[in-house]
Every structure is written in C-alpha cells, then in structure tokens.
Amino acid sequence: MPRSAPLSPAGALVPGVERIAVLRANFLGDLVLTLPALAALRAAYPDAEITLLGAPLHAALLDGRPGPWDRVVVVPPWPGVRDAPGASRDGNEARAFLAGQRAEGYDLALQLHGGGGNSNPLVAALGARVTAGARDAGAPPLDRWLPYCSDQHELLRCLEVAGLLGAVPVTLEPRLAVTPEDASAADGVLPPGPEPLVALHPGAQDPRRRWPAECFAALAETLAGEGARVALVGTGEDDRRAADAIRAATTAPLVELVGRLSLSALAGVLARCRLVVADDSGPRHLAEAVGTATVGVFLERNLLNAGPLTRRQHRVAVSTRTACPACGVDQARARCGHHASLVAGVSLATVRDAALDLLAHAGPAVHAAVQFRGGARGTSAELPGQQPGSRAAR
C-alpha cells in the first residue's frame, strides 16, 4: 500500500453538495456490499442526488426501486473496471460517457470499486469538486484516500471510504427493498403451497468456490424430508450444468428456476424463502439483503472479505484449503489455471445442521428489507410489515 505521503484529511462533510457519483460497476454481490455505504451517504447528504455508476445488471435491479440512490448510469467497457471486448479509455464510447458525466457537475465522486489502479483515473476524470477512494500501491491518489488493504471486509471498506466524506454508518446490514413487482414476478414462477421454501444456488463466479452438486443433492433430500419445498436458482451455463447434476442425483422434488428469473423475480423468490443455501455468490448476498436467512459455503479468505457479519440469521461453512487439488499449487499465492473446487471438503453434515437449525428457528427476518419513504430521496425507513414480498405478509 502507498506510504510515500500521509493519509488525506478525512471525516469532514463537504459543504454545498448537490450531486454525488459513486463508482461500483462489478458483480451482484459487490453491489450488495455497497448498500450500507450508500445509506450512509444518503444520511450525510440527504438533499443530494446520488448517481450509481454501475454495470447493466445494477440498472436492471435498481431502476425504479426505492433506496439510497436516485439513478443508475451504466459505465461503458473500461479496462479494469468493466472488462469487455473493445474496452478502452480512449474510445468513442468512453469519451462520450466522460463528457456526459462531467456535464453533470458532480460535487463528490467516490471510488468504491477496488484498489484504484484503473478506477481512480475514471473517477478523477469525472471532474468532481472532491474525489475519494481507496488507493493500492501504484494507483493514482484522489483528493481524499485511504490505503487499499486486501485483508479488509468489502462492506467495511466501502463504509470507510464514505467516511472520508463525513458519512457515518447508519447500518452494517445490506438492505434492499422488496417491491410489489418482485413479489408478483415470484408468484408467477412459484407453485402454491404452505410448505416453507428453501432455495439452493450451486454457482459462483469462481469455480473454485463451488460446493459439489452431489452435496447439494443430498441436502435437497434432507430438506424435502423435513417438509420444505426446494428450489434451484441460478443463471448461465455453469449453473445449468450444476442444476442438471443435482437433479440427476436426487429423487427429491425440485422447483426448477435456473435461467427462468429476471433480477426482480430473483429478489422476489429469495424474499419468499425461509432459507437460502448457496456458495459464496451474488444470490446469497441478495438473499441477505432482502431479509432471508442464509447458509453460505466459503473459502476462508473470501469469508474475511465478503462473508456475512452476523450469525443469528446467517451461518457459514468454511474451507481453509488453499492447495489446488489438481496440482498442489498454493492458490493463496498464485493461480495455477485449474478450476478444481477448493470447498469440496466442506462436510455435508456442517451445512445440513446449519440449514436445519435455521429452517426450524429462523422465523421472520430479523433484519427485514426496508422501504424508503418518498422514493429514492427518502431519509427515513420503515419495516415492511405489510409490504408485498416481506415474510410478515406471507
């Protein structure tokens, strides 16, 4: 981390703030981990317009949803921020994006995307009065910055960056409102019935974080035997192959939802669940944000960076393995190119016991999803006791 200069001043509110830009343009789970920081910014600058500079999936999930943001603007392909074919800092799309964003006249621009090697130049180019973010070794500084440390939880890092601008945490739990549209979409795909619903998500961006399909299949047998309806959720071909393997390995009845859900429908389905069991993945984070109990299968180092902060509603089953099962290379030091699971050794008994305990005792969500009054600019929150899609309304 950079040590050539003292840390920039932190903690002071910036006067006269009308427009705020926040860069976080990666995956679903990364977005969820940003939500407490966005809530802190809203509380610190209640009258400012907050723009999330995000990915297409963020716009699909957040547009029209009440929360501590006013709008989502999709960042074009940008090297190291949104890697995609044709990604360029100097292409026509990038130049047009920056020109449009500079014209917004942002007062504050926050980099919540990572160490800043690629993202700090983008944030600096927005032309805001004050910029803030994390800074790894070799990354250019912003006006207010803190060292990027890899051994820090992402949620807390985002809150610490927001604190550079005087934003004080108002919650440590990610919270996402469940809308009537979410609930209606869920009702359109879920069969009726009084049985508690449990969703299994057998996927993860990194294949090394995937628990074996046969373990999910055995867990499905147990949960169905306890009277639960078991649903499979996910997207993409990897999730489809895992779902096919689970279905082939169990006689338990399964509600097959892989590839069938929009992000709104996924939020609605997860909010309907008594429990979600998943790898370290975006759907597990989303389930936590909508108030549903979870059991997550984690690598130890990922638990440090992205695991749930509480255990009353959220349990973890952890693998400490770092050696590649195929070649023995220590994955904590270097990638070997193999994709063998590092969490395959997590025992079925560990996950099963946590799941059965939460299935029996989780009850209504302790940290219910919240609905912000007054649309995106609402500064107070209410528990959605009668909100469609909340557990209290089921």
CSV table of C-alpha atoms in Angstrom, one decimal:
chain,number,residue,atom,x,y,z
A,1,MET,CA,0.0,0.0,0.0
A,2,PRO,CA,1.3,3.6,-0.6
A,3,ARG,CA,3.2,5.1,2.2
A,4,SER,CA,5.0,7.9,0.5
A,5,ALA,CA,2.5,10.6,1.7
A,6,PRO,CA,0.3,10.9,4.7
A,7,LEU,CA,-3.3,10.0,4.5
A,8,SER,CA,-5.5,12.7,3.2
A,9,PRO,CA,-7.9,14.6,5.6
A,10,ALA,CA,-11.0,12.6,6.4
A,11,GLY,CA,-14.2,12.9,8.1
A,12,ALA,CA,-15.3,16.4,7.2
A,13,LEU,CA,-18.6,17.0,5.4
A,14,VAL,CA,-18.2,18.9,2.1
A,15,PRO,CA,-20.5,21.9,2.0
A,16,GLY,CA,-22.9,22.7,-0.8
A,17,VAL,CA,-23.2,19.2,-2.1
A,18,GLU,CA,-25.9,18.7,-4.7
A,19,ARG,CA,-24.7,15.8,-6.8
A,20,ILE,CA,-22.8,12.7,-5.9
A,21,ALA,CA,-21.4,10.0,-8.2
A,22,VAL,CA,-20.4,6.5,-6.8
A,23,LEU,CA,-18.5,4.1,-8.9
A,24,ARG,CA,-19.2,0.3,-8.3
A,25,ALA,CA,-19.5,-1.4,-11.6
A,26,ASN,CA,-18.8,-5.1,-10.9
A,27,PHE,CA,-20.9,-8.1,-9.8
A,28,LEU,CA,-24.2,-8.5,-7.9
A,29,GLY,CA,-22.6,-9.4,-4.6
A,30,ASP,CA,-20.3,-6.4,-4.9
A,31,LEU,CA,-23.3,-4.2,-5.3
A,32,VAL,CA,-25.0,-5.6,-2.2
A,33,LEU,CA,-21.8,-5.0,-0.1
A,34,THR,CA,-22.0,-1.3,-1.2
A,35,LEU,CA,-25.6,-0.7,0.1
A,36,PRO,CA,-24.6,0.3,3.7
A,37,ALA,CA,-22.2,2.9,2.3
A,38,LEU,CA,-24.9,4.3,0.0
A,39,ALA,CA,-27.2,4.5,3.0
A,40,ALA,CA,-24.6,6.4,4.9
A,41,LEU,CA,-24.1,8.9,2.1
A,42,ARG,CA,-27.9,9.4,1.9
A,43,ALA,CA,-28.0,10.2,5.6
A,44,ALA,CA,-25.0,12.5,5.4
A,45,TYR,CA,-26.2,14.4,2.3
A,46,PRO,CA,-30.0,14.0,2.4
A,47,ASP,CA,-30.7,16.6,-0.3
A,48,ALA,CA,-28.1,15.5,-2.8
A,49,GLU,CA,-28.8,13.5,-5.9
A,50,ILE,CA,-26.8,10.2,-5.8
A,51,THR,CA,-25.9,8.5,-9.0
A,52,LEU,CA,-24.5,5.0,-9.0
A,53,LEU,CA,-22.1,4.4,-11.9
A,54,GLY,CA,-22.6,0.7,-12.3
A,55,ALA,CA,-23.0,-2.3,-14.6
A,56,PRO,CA,-26.0,-3.2,-16.7
A,57,LEU,CA,-27.2,-5.7,-14.0
A,58,HIS,CA,-27.2,-2.9,-11.4
A,59,ALA,CA,-29.5,-0.8,-13.6
A,60,ALA,CA,-31.8,-3.9,-14.2
A,61,LEU,CA,-32.1,-4.5,-10.4
A,62,LEU,CA,-32.2,-0.9,-9.1
A,63,ASP,CA,-34.0,1.2,-11.6
A,64,GLY,CA,-37.3,2.2,-10.1
A,65,ARG,CA,-36.5,0.5,-6.8
A,66,PRO,CA,-36.7,2.7,-3.7
A,67,GLY,CA,-33.3,3.1,-2.0
A,68,PRO,CA,-30.5,5.5,-1.2
A,69,TRP,CA,-29.8,6.3,-4.8
A,70,ASP,CA,-31.6,8.4,-7.4
A,71,ARG,CA,-30.4,6.8,-10.6
A,72,VAL,CA,-28.0,4.3,-12.2
A,73,VAL,CA,-25.8,5.2,-15.1
A,74,VAL,CA,-24.1,2.2,-16.8
A,75,VAL,CA,-20.4,2.6,-17.2
A,76,PRO,CA,-19.2,1.6,-20.7
A,77,PRO,CA,-16.5,-1.1,-21.1
A,78,TRP,CA,-13.4,0.3,-19.4
A,79,PRO,CA,-10.2,-1.6,-18.8
A,80,GLY,CA,-10.0,-3.0,-15.2
A,81,VAL,CA,-13.5,-1.6,-14.4
A,82,ARG,CA,-15.8,-3.2,-16.9
A,83,ASP,CA,-13.7,-5.6,-18.9
A,84,ALA,CA,-15.3,-6.5,-22.2
A,85,PRO,CA,-14.3,-6.8,-25.8
A,86,GLY,CA,-13.4,-3.3,-27.1
A,87,ALA,CA,-12.8,-1.9,-23.6
A,88,SER,CA,-10.9,1.3,-23.9
A,89,ARG,CA,-10.2,4.5,-22.0
A,90,ASP,CA,-9.9,6.5,-25.3
A,91,GLY,CA,-12.6,5.0,-27.5
A,92,ASN,CA,-15.6,7.0,-28.7
A,93,GLU,CA,-17.9,5.4,-26.1
A,94,ALA,CA,-15.6,6.2,-23.2
A,95,ARG,CA,-15.1,9.8,-24.3
A,96,ALA,CA,-18.8,10.3,-24.8
A,97,PHE,CA,-19.5,8.8,-21.3
A,98,LEU,CA,-17.0,11.1,-19.6
A,99,ALA,CA,-18.2,14.2,-21.4
A,100,GLY,CA,-21.7,13.5,-20.4
A,101,GLN,CA,-20.8,12.8,-16.8
A,102,ARG,CA,-18.5,15.9,-16.5
A,103,ALA,CA,-21.5,17.9,-17.6
A,104,GLU,CA,-23.5,16.6,-14.6
A,105,GLY,CA,-21.3,18.9,-12.4
A,106,TYR,CA,-20.7,16.4,-9.6
A,107,ASP,CA,-19.7,17.8,-6.3
A,108,LEU,CA,-18.4,14.5,-4.9
A,109,ALA,CA,-17.2,11.3,-6.7
A,110,LEU,CA,-16.5,8.1,-4.7
A,111,GLN,CA,-14.5,5.2,-5.9
A,112,LEU,CA,-15.9,2.0,-4.3
A,113,HIS,CA,-14.6,-0.3,-7.0
A,114,GLY,CA,-11.3,-1.5,-5.7
A,115,GLY,CA,-7.6,-0.5,-5.3
A,116,GLY,CA,-7.9,2.4,-7.8
A,117,GLY,CA,-5.3,1.4,-10.4
A,118,ASN,CA,-7.9,1.5,-13.1
A,119,SER,CA,-10.9,3.0,-11.3
A,120,ASN,CA,-9.2,6.1,-9.7
A,121,PRO,CA,-8.4,7.6,-13.2
A,122,LEU,CA,-12.0,7.1,-14.2
A,123,VAL,CA,-13.3,8.9,-11.0
A,124,ALA,CA,-10.8,11.7,-11.4
A,125,ALA,CA,-11.9,12.2,-15.0
A,126,LEU,CA,-15.5,12.9,-13.8
A,127,GLY,CA,-14.4,16.4,-12.8
A,128,ALA,CA,-16.0,16.4,-9.3
A,129,ARG,CA,-15.1,19.1,-6.8
A,130,VAL,CA,-13.9,16.4,-4.3
A,131,THR,CA,-12.9,12.8,-5.0
A,132,ALA,CA,-12.4,10.0,-2.6
A,133,GLY,CA,-11.5,6.3,-2.7
A,134,ALA,CA,-9.1,3.5,-1.8
A,135,ARG,CA,-5.5,3.5,-3.2
A,136,ASP,CA,-3.4,0.5,-3.7
A,137,ALA,CA,0.4,0.6,-4.4
A,138,GLY,CA,1.0,2.4,-7.7
A,139,ALA,CA,-2.6,3.7,-8.0
A,140,PRO,CA,-3.0,7.5,-8.5
A,141,PRO,CA,-4.3,9.4,-5.5
A,142,LEU,CA,-7.7,11.0,-5.2
A,143,ASP,CA,-8.4,14.1,-3.1
A,144,ARG,CA,-9.2,12.0,-0.1
A,145,TRP,CA,-7.9,8.5,0.1
A,146,LEU,CA,-7.1,5.6,2.3
A,147,PRO,CA,-4.8,2.6,1.8
A,148,TYR,CA,-6.3,-0.4,0.0
A,149,CYS,CA,-5.8,-3.4,2.2
A,150,SER,CA,-6.7,-6.8,0.8
A,151,ASP,CA,-7.4,-8.2,4.3
A,152,GLN,CA,-10.5,-6.0,4.9
A,153,HIS,CA,-14.1,-6.8,4.5
A,154,GLU,CA,-15.5,-5.1,1.4
A,155,LEU,CA,-18.6,-3.7,3.2
A,156,LEU,CA,-16.4,-2.1,5.8
A,157,ARG,CA,-14.0,-0.7,3.2
A,158,CYS,CA,-16.9,0.9,1.4
A,159,LEU,CA,-18.1,2.5,4.7
A,160,GLU,CA,-14.6,3.7,5.4
A,161,VAL,CA,-14.4,5.4,2.0
A,162,ALA,CA,-17.7,7.0,2.6
A,163,GLY,CA,-16.4,8.2,6.0
A,164,LEU,CA,-13.7,10.1,4.1
A,165,LEU,CA,-16.5,12.5,3.2
A,166,GLY,CA,-18.1,12.6,6.6
A,167,ALA,CA,-20.7,9.9,6.1
A,168,VAL,CA,-21.4,8.0,9.3
A,169,PRO,CA,-22.7,4.4,9.1
A,170,VAL,CA,-26.4,4.0,9.8
A,171,THR,CA,-26.4,0.2,9.3
A,172,LEU,CA,-24.0,-2.6,8.9
A,173,GLU,CA,-26.5,-4.9,7.3
A,174,PRO,CA,-27.1,-4.7,3.5
A,175,ARG,CA,-30.8,-3.9,2.9
A,176,LEU,CA,-32.8,-3.9,-0.3
A,177,ALA,CA,-36.4,-3.1,-0.6
A,178,VAL,CA,-38.7,-5.8,-2.0
A,179,THR,CA,-41.2,-4.3,-4.4
A,180,PRO,CA,-44.7,-5.4,-5.5
A,181,GLU,CA,-43.2,-6.1,-8.9
A,182,ASP,CA,-40.7,-8.5,-7.3
A,183,ALA,CA,-43.4,-10.3,-5.4
A,184,SER,CA,-45.6,-10.5,-8.5
A,185,ALA,CA,-42.8,-12.0,-10.5
A,186,ALA,CA,-42.1,-14.5,-7.8
A,187,ASP,CA,-45.7,-15.5,-7.6
A,188,GLY,CA,-45.6,-16.1,-11.4
A,189,VAL,CA,-43.0,-18.9,-11.1
A,190,LEU,CA,-43.5,-20.4,-7.6
A,191,PRO,CA,-46.1,-23.2,-7.2
A,192,PRO,CA,-48.7,-22.5,-4.5
A,193,GLY,CA,-48.5,-24.4,-1.2
A,194,PRO,CA,-48.0,-23.9,2.5
A,195,GLU,CA,-44.6,-25.6,2.8
A,196,PRO,CA,-41.6,-23.5,3.7
A,197,LEU,CA,-39.5,-22.6,0.6
A,198,VAL,CA,-35.7,-23.2,0.5
A,199,ALA,CA,-33.6,-22.0,-2.4
A,200,LEU,CA,-30.3,-23.6,-3.4
A,201,HIS,CA,-27.8,-21.8,-5.5
A,202,PRO,CA,-24.9,-24.1,-6.6
A,203,GLY,CA,-23.0,-21.5,-8.6
A,204,ALA,CA,-20.2,-19.0,-8.1
A,205,GLN,CA,-18.2,-16.7,-10.4
A,206,ASP,CA,-15.0,-18.6,-9.4
A,207,PRO,CA,-15.4,-22.4,-10.0
A,208,ARG,CA,-13.0,-23.0,-7.1
A,209,ARG,CA,-15.8,-21.7,-4.7
A,210,ARG,CA,-18.4,-24.2,-5.9
A,211,TRP,CA,-19.6,-26.9,-3.5
A,212,PRO,CA,-20.1,-30.2,-5.3
A,213,ALA,CA,-23.5,-30.9,-6.9
A,214,GLU,CA,-23.8,-34.2,-5.1
A,215,CYS,CA,-23.6,-32.4,-1.8
A,216,PHE,CA,-26.4,-30.0,-2.8
A,217,ALA,CA,-28.4,-33.1,-4.0
A,218,ALA,CA,-28.0,-34.8,-0.6
A,219,LEU,CA,-29.0,-31.6,1.2
A,220,ALA,CA,-32.1,-31.3,-1.1
A,221,GLU,CA,-33.1,-34.8,0.0
A,222,THR,CA,-32.8,-33.9,3.7
A,223,LEU,CA,-34.7,-30.6,3.3
A,224,ALA,CA,-37.5,-32.2,1.3
A,225,GLY,CA,-37.7,-34.9,4.0
A,226,GLU,CA,-38.3,-32.1,6.5
A,227,GLY,CA,-41.3,-30.8,4.6
A,228,ALA,CA,-39.6,-28.0,2.7
A,229,ARG,CA,-40.1,-27.1,-1.0
A,230,VAL,CA,-36.7,-26.9,-2.6
A,231,ALA,CA,-36.0,-24.6,-5.5
A,232,LEU,CA,-32.9,-24.4,-7.6
A,233,VAL,CA,-31.9,-20.8,-8.7
A,234,GLY,CA,-29.1,-19.5,-10.9
A,235,THR,CA,-28.1,-18.2,-14.3
A,236,GLY,CA,-25.7,-19.2,-17.0
A,237,GLU,CA,-24.5,-22.5,-18.3
A,238,ASP,CA,-22.4,-23.4,-15.3
A,239,ASP,CA,-25.4,-23.1,-13.0
A,240,ARG,CA,-27.5,-25.1,-15.5
A,241,ARG,CA,-24.9,-27.9,-15.5
A,242,ALA,CA,-24.8,-27.9,-11.7
A,243,ALA,CA,-28.6,-28.0,-11.5
A,244,ASP,CA,-28.8,-30.9,-14.0
A,245,ALA,CA,-26.3,-32.8,-11.9
A,246,ILE,CA,-28.3,-32.1,-8.7
A,247,ARG,CA,-31.5,-33.2,-10.3
A,248,ALA,CA,-29.8,-36.4,-11.6
A,249,ALA,CA,-28.5,-37.3,-8.1
A,250,THR,CA,-31.7,-36.9,-6.1
A,251,THR,CA,-35.3,-38.1,-6.1
A,252,ALA,CA,-36.4,-35.1,-4.1
A,253,PRO,CA,-39.0,-32.9,-5.9
A,254,LEU,CA,-37.3,-29.7,-7.1
A,255,VAL,CA,-38.7,-26.4,-8.3
A,256,GLU,CA,-36.5,-25.7,-11.3
A,257,LEU,CA,-35.9,-21.9,-11.7
A,258,VAL,CA,-32.4,-21.8,-13.2
A,259,GLY,CA,-32.4,-19.5,-16.1
A,260,ARG,CA,-36.0,-18.5,-15.6
A,261,LEU,CA,-35.7,-15.5,-13.3
A,262,SER,CA,-35.1,-11.8,-14.0
A,263,LEU,CA,-33.2,-10.0,-11.2
A,264,SER,CA,-36.6,-8.7,-9.9
A,265,ALA,CA,-38.0,-12.2,-9.9
A,266,LEU,CA,-34.9,-13.5,-8.2
A,267,ALA,CA,-35.3,-10.9,-5.5
A,268,GLY,CA,-38.9,-11.8,-5.0
A,269,VAL,CA,-38.2,-15.6,-4.9
A,270,LEU,CA,-35.4,-15.1,-2.4
A,271,ALA,CA,-37.6,-12.9,-0.2
A,272,ARG,CA,-40.3,-15.7,-0.2
A,273,CYS,CA,-37.8,-18.2,1.1
A,274,ARG,CA,-37.4,-19.3,4.7
A,275,LEU,CA,-33.8,-20.1,3.9
A,276,VAL,CA,-31.2,-19.9,1.1
A,277,VAL,CA,-28.2,-22.3,0.9
A,278,ALA,CA,-25.6,-21.1,-1.6
A,279,ASP,CA,-21.9,-20.9,-2.5
A,280,ASP,CA,-20.2,-17.5,-1.9
A,281,SER,CA,-22.2,-15.8,-4.7
A,282,GLY,CA,-24.4,-12.9,-5.7
A,283,PRO,CA,-27.7,-14.7,-4.9
A,284,ARG,CA,-26.5,-15.4,-1.3
A,285,HIS,CA,-25.7,-11.7,-0.8
A,286,LEU,CA,-29.1,-10.7,-2.4
A,287,ALA,CA,-30.9,-13.1,-0.1
A,288,GLU,CA,-29.3,-11.5,2.9
A,289,ALA,CA,-30.2,-8.0,1.6
A,290,VAL,CA,-33.9,-8.9,1.3
A,291,GLY,CA,-34.0,-10.3,4.8
A,292,THR,CA,-33.8,-14.1,4.3
A,293,ALA,CA,-31.7,-16.4,6.4
A,294,THR,CA,-28.7,-18.0,4.6
A,295,VAL,CA,-26.1,-20.7,4.9
A,296,GLY,CA,-23.0,-19.9,2.8
A,297,VAL,CA,-20.2,-22.2,1.7
A,298,PHE,CA,-17.0,-20.1,1.8
A,299,LEU,CA,-13.3,-20.2,1.3
A,300,GLU,CA,-11.7,-18.8,4.5
A,301,ARG,CA,-10.1,-15.8,2.7
A,302,ASN,CA,-13.4,-14.9,1.0
A,303,LEU,CA,-15.2,-15.1,4.3
A,304,LEU,CA,-12.8,-12.4,5.5
A,305,ASN,CA,-13.6,-10.1,2.6
A,306,ALA,CA,-17.3,-10.8,1.9
A,307,GLY,CA,-18.9,-13.1,4.5
A,308,PRO,CA,-22.0,-12.1,6.5
A,309,LEU,CA,-21.2,-10.0,9.6
A,310,THR,CA,-23.8,-11.7,11.8
A,311,ARG,CA,-24.6,-15.3,12.7
A,312,ARG,CA,-28.2,-15.2,14.1
A,313,GLN,CA,-29.7,-15.4,10.6
A,314,HIS,CA,-26.6,-16.2,8.6
A,315,ARG,CA,-24.3,-19.3,9.0
A,316,VAL,CA,-21.2,-20.2,7.2
A,317,ALA,CA,-19.4,-23.4,6.4
A,318,VAL,CA,-15.7,-22.7,5.7
A,319,SER,CA,-12.9,-24.4,3.8
A,320,THR,CA,-9.3,-23.5,4.8
A,321,ARG,CA,-7.9,-25.3,1.8
A,322,THR,CA,-5.6,-23.3,-0.5
A,323,ALA,CA,-3.7,-26.0,-2.4
A,324,CYS,CA,-5.1,-26.9,-5.8
A,325,PRO,CA,-6.4,-30.5,-5.8
A,326,ALA,CA,-5.1,-30.9,-9.3
A,327,CYS,CA,-1.5,-29.8,-9.0
A,328,GLY,CA,-0.9,-28.7,-5.4
A,329,VAL,CA,0.0,-25.1,-6.1
A,330,ASP,CA,-0.9,-22.8,-3.2
A,331,GLN,CA,-3.8,-20.7,-4.6
A,332,ALA,CA,-3.3,-18.1,-1.9
A,333,ARG,CA,0.0,-17.2,-3.7
A,334,ALA,CA,-0.8,-17.7,-7.4
A,335,ARG,CA,-3.4,-19.0,-9.8
A,336,CYS,CA,-2.4,-22.3,-11.4
A,337,GLY,CA,-5.1,-22.3,-14.1
A,338,HIS,CA,-7.0,-25.3,-12.8
A,339,HIS,CA,-10.7,-24.9,-11.7
A,340,ALA,CA,-11.0,-27.7,-9.2
A,341,SER,CA,-13.2,-26.9,-6.1
A,342,LEU,CA,-11.4,-25.7,-3.0
A,343,VAL,CA,-14.6,-26.1,-0.9
A,344,ALA,CA,-15.4,-29.7,-1.8
A,345,GLY,CA,-14.1,-30.8,1.6
A,346,VAL,CA,-16.8,-28.8,3.4
A,347,SER,CA,-18.8,-31.6,5.0
A,348,LEU,CA,-22.5,-32.2,4.2
A,349,ALA,CA,-23.1,-32.5,8.0
A,350,THR,CA,-21.9,-29.0,8.6
A,351,VAL,CA,-24.1,-27.4,6.0
A,352,ARG,CA,-27.1,-29.7,6.8
A,353,ASP,CA,-27.0,-28.9,10.5
A,354,ALA,CA,-26.9,-25.2,10.0
A,355,ALA,CA,-29.7,-25.4,7.4
A,356,LEU,CA,-32.0,-27.4,9.6
A,357,ASP,CA,-31.4,-25.1,12.6
A,358,LEU,CA,-32.3,-22.1,10.5
A,359,LEU,CA,-35.2,-23.8,8.9
A,360,ALA,CA,-36.6,-24.5,12.3
A,361,HIS,CA,-35.8,-21.3,14.1
A,362,ALA,CA,-35.1,-18.5,11.7
A,363,GLY,CA,-38.7,-17.3,11.7
A,364,PRO,CA,-39.4,-13.8,10.4
A,365,ALA,CA,-36.4,-11.8,9.1
A,366,VAL,CA,-34.5,-10.2,11.9
A,367,HIS,CA,-33.2,-7.6,9.5
A,368,ALA,CA,-36.1,-7.0,7.3
A,369,ALA,CA,-35.8,-5.3,3.9
A,370,VAL,CA,-36.6,-1.7,4.2
A,371,GLN,CA,-38.7,0.6,2.1
A,372,PHE,CA,-37.5,4.2,1.8
A,373,ARG,CA,-40.3,6.7,2.2
A,374,GLY,CA,-40.6,9.3,-0.5
A,375,GLY,CA,-38.9,7.3,-3.2
A,376,ALA,CA,-35.2,7.4,-3.8
A,377,ARG,CA,-34.7,10.6,-1.7
A,378,GLY,CA,-36.4,9.2,1.4
A,379,THR,CA,-34.2,9.6,4.5
A,380,SER,CA,-36.3,7.5,6.9
A,381,ALA,CA,-37.1,3.9,6.8
A,382,GLU,CA,-39.9,1.6,7.9
A,383,LEU,CA,-40.1,-2.1,8.4
A,384,PRO,CA,-42.3,-3.5,5.7
A,385,GLY,CA,-44.7,-5.5,7.9
A,386,GLN,CA,-47.4,-5.4,5.2
A,387,GLN,CA,-45.1,-4.9,2.3
A,388,PRO,CA,-45.8,-7.4,-0.5
A,389,GLY,CA,-43.0,-10.0,-0.6
A,390,SER,CA,-41.9,-9.5,3.1
A,391,ARG,CA,-42.1,-12.5,5.3
A,392,ALA,CA,-44.5,-10.9,7.7
A,393,ALA,CA,-47.0,-10.6,4.8
A,394,ARG,CA,-46.8,-14.3,3.9
